[in-house]
Every structure is written in C-alpha cells, then in structure tokens.
Coordinates of C-alpha atoms in Angstrom, one line a residue:
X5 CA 27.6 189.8 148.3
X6 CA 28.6 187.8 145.7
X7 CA 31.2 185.2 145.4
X8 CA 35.0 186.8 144.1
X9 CA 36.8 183.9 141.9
X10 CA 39.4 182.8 143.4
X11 CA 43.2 182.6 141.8
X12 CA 44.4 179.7 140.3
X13 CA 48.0 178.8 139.8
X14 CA 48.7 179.5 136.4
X15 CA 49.8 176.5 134.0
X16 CA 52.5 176.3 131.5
X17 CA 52.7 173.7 128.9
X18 CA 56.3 173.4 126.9
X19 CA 56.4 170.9 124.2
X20 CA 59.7 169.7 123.5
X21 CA 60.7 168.8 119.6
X22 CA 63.9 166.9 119.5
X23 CA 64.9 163.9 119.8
X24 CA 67.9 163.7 121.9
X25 CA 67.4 163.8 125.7
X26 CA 70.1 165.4 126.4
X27 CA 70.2 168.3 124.0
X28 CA 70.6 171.5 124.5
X29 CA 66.8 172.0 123.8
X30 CA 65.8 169.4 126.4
X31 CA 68.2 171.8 128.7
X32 CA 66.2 174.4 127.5
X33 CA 62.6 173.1 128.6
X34 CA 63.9 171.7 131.6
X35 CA 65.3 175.1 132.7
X36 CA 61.8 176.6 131.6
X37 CA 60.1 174.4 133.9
X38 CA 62.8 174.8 137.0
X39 CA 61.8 179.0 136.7
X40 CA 58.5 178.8 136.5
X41 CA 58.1 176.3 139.4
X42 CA 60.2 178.9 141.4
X43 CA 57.4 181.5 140.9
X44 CA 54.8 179.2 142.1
X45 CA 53.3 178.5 138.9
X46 CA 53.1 174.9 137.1
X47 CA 55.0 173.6 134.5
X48 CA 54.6 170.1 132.5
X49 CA 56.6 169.0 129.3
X50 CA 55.1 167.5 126.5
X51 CA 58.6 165.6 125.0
X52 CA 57.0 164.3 121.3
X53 CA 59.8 162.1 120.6
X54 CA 59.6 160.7 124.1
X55 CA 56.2 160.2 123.9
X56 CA 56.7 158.6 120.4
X57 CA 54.0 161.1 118.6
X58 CA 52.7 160.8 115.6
X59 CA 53.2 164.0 113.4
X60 CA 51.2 162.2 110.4
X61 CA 47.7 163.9 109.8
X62 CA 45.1 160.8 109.3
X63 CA 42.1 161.5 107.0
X64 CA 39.4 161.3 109.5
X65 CA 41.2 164.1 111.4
X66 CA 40.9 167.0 108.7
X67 CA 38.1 169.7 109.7
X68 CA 34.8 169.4 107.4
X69 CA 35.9 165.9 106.5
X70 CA 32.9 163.2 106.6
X71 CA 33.1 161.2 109.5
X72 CA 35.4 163.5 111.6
X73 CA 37.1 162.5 114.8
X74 CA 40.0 163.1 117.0
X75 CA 42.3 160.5 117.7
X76 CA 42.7 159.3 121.3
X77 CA 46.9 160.5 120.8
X78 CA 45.2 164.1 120.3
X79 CA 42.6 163.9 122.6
X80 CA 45.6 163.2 125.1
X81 CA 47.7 166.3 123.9
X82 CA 44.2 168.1 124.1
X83 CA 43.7 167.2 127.9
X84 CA 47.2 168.5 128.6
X85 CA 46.9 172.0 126.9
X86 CA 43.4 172.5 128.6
X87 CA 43.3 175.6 131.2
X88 CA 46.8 176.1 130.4
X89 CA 47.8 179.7 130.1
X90 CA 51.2 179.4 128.4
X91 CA 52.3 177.5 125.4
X92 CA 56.1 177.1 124.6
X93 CA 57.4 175.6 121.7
X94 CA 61.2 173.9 122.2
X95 CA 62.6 172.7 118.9
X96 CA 65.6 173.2 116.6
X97 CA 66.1 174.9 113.1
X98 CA 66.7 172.1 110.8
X99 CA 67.3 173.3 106.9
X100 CA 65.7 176.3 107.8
X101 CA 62.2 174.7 109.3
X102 CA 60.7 173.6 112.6
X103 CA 61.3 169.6 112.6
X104 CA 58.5 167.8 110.9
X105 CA 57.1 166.5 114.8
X106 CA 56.7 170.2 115.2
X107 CA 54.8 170.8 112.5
X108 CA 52.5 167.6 112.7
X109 CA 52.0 168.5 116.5
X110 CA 50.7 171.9 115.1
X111 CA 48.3 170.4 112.8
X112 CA 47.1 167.6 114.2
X113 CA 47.2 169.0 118.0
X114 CA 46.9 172.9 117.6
X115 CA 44.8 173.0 114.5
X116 CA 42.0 169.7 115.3
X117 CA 38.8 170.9 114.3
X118 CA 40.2 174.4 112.7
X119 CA 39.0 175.0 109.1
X120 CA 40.4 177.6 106.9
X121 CA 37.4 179.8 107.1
X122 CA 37.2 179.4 111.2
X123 CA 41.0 181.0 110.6
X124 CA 40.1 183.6 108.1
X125 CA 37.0 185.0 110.4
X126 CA 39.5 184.8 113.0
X127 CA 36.0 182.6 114.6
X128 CA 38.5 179.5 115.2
X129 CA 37.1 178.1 119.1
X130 CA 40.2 176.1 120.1
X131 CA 42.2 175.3 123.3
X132 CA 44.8 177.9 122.1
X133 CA 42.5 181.0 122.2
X134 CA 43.8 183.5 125.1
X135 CA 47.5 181.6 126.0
X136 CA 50.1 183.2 125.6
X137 CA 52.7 181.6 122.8
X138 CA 56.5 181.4 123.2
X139 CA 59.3 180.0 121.1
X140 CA 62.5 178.8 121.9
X141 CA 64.5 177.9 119.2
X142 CA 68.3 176.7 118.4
X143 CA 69.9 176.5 115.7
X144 CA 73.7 175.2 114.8
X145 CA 74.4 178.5 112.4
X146 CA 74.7 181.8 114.0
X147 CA 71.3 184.2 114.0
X148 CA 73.2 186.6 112.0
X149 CA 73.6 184.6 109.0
X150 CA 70.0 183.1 109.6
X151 CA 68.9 187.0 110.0
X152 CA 70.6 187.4 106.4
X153 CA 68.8 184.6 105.1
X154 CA 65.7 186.1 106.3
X155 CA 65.1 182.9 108.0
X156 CA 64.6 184.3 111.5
X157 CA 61.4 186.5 110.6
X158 CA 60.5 183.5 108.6
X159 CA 60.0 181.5 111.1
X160 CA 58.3 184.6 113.4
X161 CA 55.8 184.8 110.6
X162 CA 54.7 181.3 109.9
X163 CA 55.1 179.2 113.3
X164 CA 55.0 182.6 115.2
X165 CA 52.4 185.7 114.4
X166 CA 50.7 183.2 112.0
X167 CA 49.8 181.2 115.0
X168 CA 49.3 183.9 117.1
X169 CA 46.4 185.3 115.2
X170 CA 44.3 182.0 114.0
X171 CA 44.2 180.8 117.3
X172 CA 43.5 184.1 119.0
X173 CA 46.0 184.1 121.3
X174 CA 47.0 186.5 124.0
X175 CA 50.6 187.2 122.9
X176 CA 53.6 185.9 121.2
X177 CA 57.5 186.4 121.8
X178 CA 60.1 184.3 120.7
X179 CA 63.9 183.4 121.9
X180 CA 66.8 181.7 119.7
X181 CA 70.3 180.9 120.2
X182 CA 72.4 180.6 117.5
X183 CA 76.1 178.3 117.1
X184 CA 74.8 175.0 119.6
X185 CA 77.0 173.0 117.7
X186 CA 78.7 170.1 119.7
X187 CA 81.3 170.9 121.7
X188 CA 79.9 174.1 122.8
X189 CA 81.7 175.6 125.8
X190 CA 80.0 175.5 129.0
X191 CA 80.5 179.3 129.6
X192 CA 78.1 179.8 126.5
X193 CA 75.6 176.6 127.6
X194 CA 75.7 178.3 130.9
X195 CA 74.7 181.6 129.9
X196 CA 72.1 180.3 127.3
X197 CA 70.3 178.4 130.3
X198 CA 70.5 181.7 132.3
X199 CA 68.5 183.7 129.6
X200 CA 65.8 181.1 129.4
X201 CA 66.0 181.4 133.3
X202 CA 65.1 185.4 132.9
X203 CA 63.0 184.9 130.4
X204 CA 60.8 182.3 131.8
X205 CA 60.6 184.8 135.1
X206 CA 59.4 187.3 132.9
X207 CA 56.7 185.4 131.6
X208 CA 55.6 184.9 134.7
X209 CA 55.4 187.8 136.1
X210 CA 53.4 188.5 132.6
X211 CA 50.7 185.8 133.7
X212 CA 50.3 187.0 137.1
X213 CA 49.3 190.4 135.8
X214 CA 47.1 188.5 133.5
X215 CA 45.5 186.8 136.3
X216 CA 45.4 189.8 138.8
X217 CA 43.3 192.2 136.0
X218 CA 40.7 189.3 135.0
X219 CA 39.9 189.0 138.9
X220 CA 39.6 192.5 139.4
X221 CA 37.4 192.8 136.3
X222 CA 35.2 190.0 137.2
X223 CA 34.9 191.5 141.2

C-alpha cells in the first residue's frame, strides 16, 4: 500500500507596507493573522518598515545581469514565503500607487531571478507559483471617487491580475476601504476589522479545499 501524504497546516504570509505601527493597515494584518490562527492555520507578518527593508533594486540583483546574486535581505524574505500558500499584500493608496516599499518588495522579493521572457512564456519558476494572492488596501479618499478615477481597477491590473499571471499563481481577490482618514469613528474601524475578519475565514476555508483535493488526487 503506499504511503498517503499527510496534511500540512497551511501558511499565510501578510507583508505589511506602512510605516506607522498603529495604523489602520497594521490593524488590518494583525486582524488577518488573529482569523486565520482561529482556523488552525499559520500566519506570520512580514512588517517592511519594521524590518527596515530595502525597496532599492541593486545591479547585481537584475535577472540575466553578469554576476547575478540575491542579496542575503532577499534571501531572508525568500525563506519566509517558501511553502507558504497565501500571500497578502497590506499597504495604502498614496497618490494613487502602492508605496514605493511595496513596489521594491515586488521587485526585488517577488520578481528575483524573473526575466521578461520567463513572464511572457508564463515559464517564470518562483516561490509565488500556486499561492493564492490577496490585497488589502486603504485609502484616505472614498472608493467611489477612486472608482471614477479608474484608480481602483488600476491597481487590480498592475499589482493584482498582473501579478497573478507572471507568477502563476492560484488566484487573486482583493479588499479596500475607502475614507481611513484620522479621526475615523470606531463604529466604521470596528466594522472594517470585522470584514477582514470574514474575509480572512473565507480564505481559509478556500485553502483547506485546496489542500483536501491535492491529497485526494495524489491518494
């Protein structure tokens, strides 16, 4: 008879992008991480400002470049995402854009080792391929003048399907709360923190079903 792999307890990573520790976005991924412990699954944050990361792209870390080599900063962030079966990007909408940590995170993290051609033959082998990707965004204007702006499906496009596709990943949803302006009332905190609550369940349960198919399939 032969051996049935055993289930693991599925790993979430959540990389935080702002650098005020008690933000609404660090309320956010902290909130993420309280849900999906309650499932049973695990949880870490990855806080960039906290951990003082570098968002600069260095020479000897662009893909076909002579004498390429990962940095030991990535090779950290590397170790981290490894296994991991969600990814979840925290961060706020500043002018319109991710913050620049985000985006260095992205390419010097996400993207070590990718050239455009590995992207274009969708034949990109990177830590990414299979997770599942979820953002959380915030944003101190409301998502209906964003959505007039177009702003919202910009951001779905570039740091969203974009990603979703070159890396080969599983799936990709996205949450965003709009008006988290100073002085924002409790109630509306409150209720914020409850979505991210249901949505983080959801995702979950998501996972679970992942993992229960690919150890029927491989019985």
């Amino acid at each position: 008879m032969s051996k049935q792999p055993a289930l693991y307890s599925p790993r979430h990573v959540v990389v935080l992008a702002h650098p005020g520790r008690n933000s609404f976005n660090s309320l956010v991924a902290d909130t993420y991480c309280e849900a999906v412990r309650s499932c049973g699954q695990e949880a870490i944050v990855r806080d960039l400002y906290g951990l003082g990361f570098d968002p600069v792209l260095k020479d000897h870390e662009r893909p076909g470049t002579q004498g390429f080599a990962l940095s030991k900063d990535v090779e950290a962030e590397h170790e981290a995402i490894r296994g991991s079966n969600v990814f979840v990007m925290v961060y706020p909408i500043w002018f319109g854009m991710p913050p620049a940590m985000m985006k260095g995170y992205v390419d010097r993290v996400l993207g070590a080792g990718v050239t455009p051609q590995d992207v274009q033959h969708r034949t990109a082998l990177t830590l990414m391929k299979g997770q599942r990707l979820v953002s959380i965004t915030s944003s101190g204007a409301s998502k209906m003048w964003l959505n007039e702006q177009d702003q919202m499906e910009s951001l779905r496009n570039v740091l969203g399907r974009y990603l979703h596709h070159a890396f080969s990943m599983r799936a990709y949803e996205d949450l965003h709360f709009g008006e988290t302006v100073e002085g924002l009332e409790q109630e509306y905190v409150d209720q914020y923190l409850r979505d991210v609550h249901e949505r983080a369940r959801s995702i979950c349960g998501e996972v679970a079903a992942d993992q229960t198919a690919e150890h029927n399939a491989a019985s």
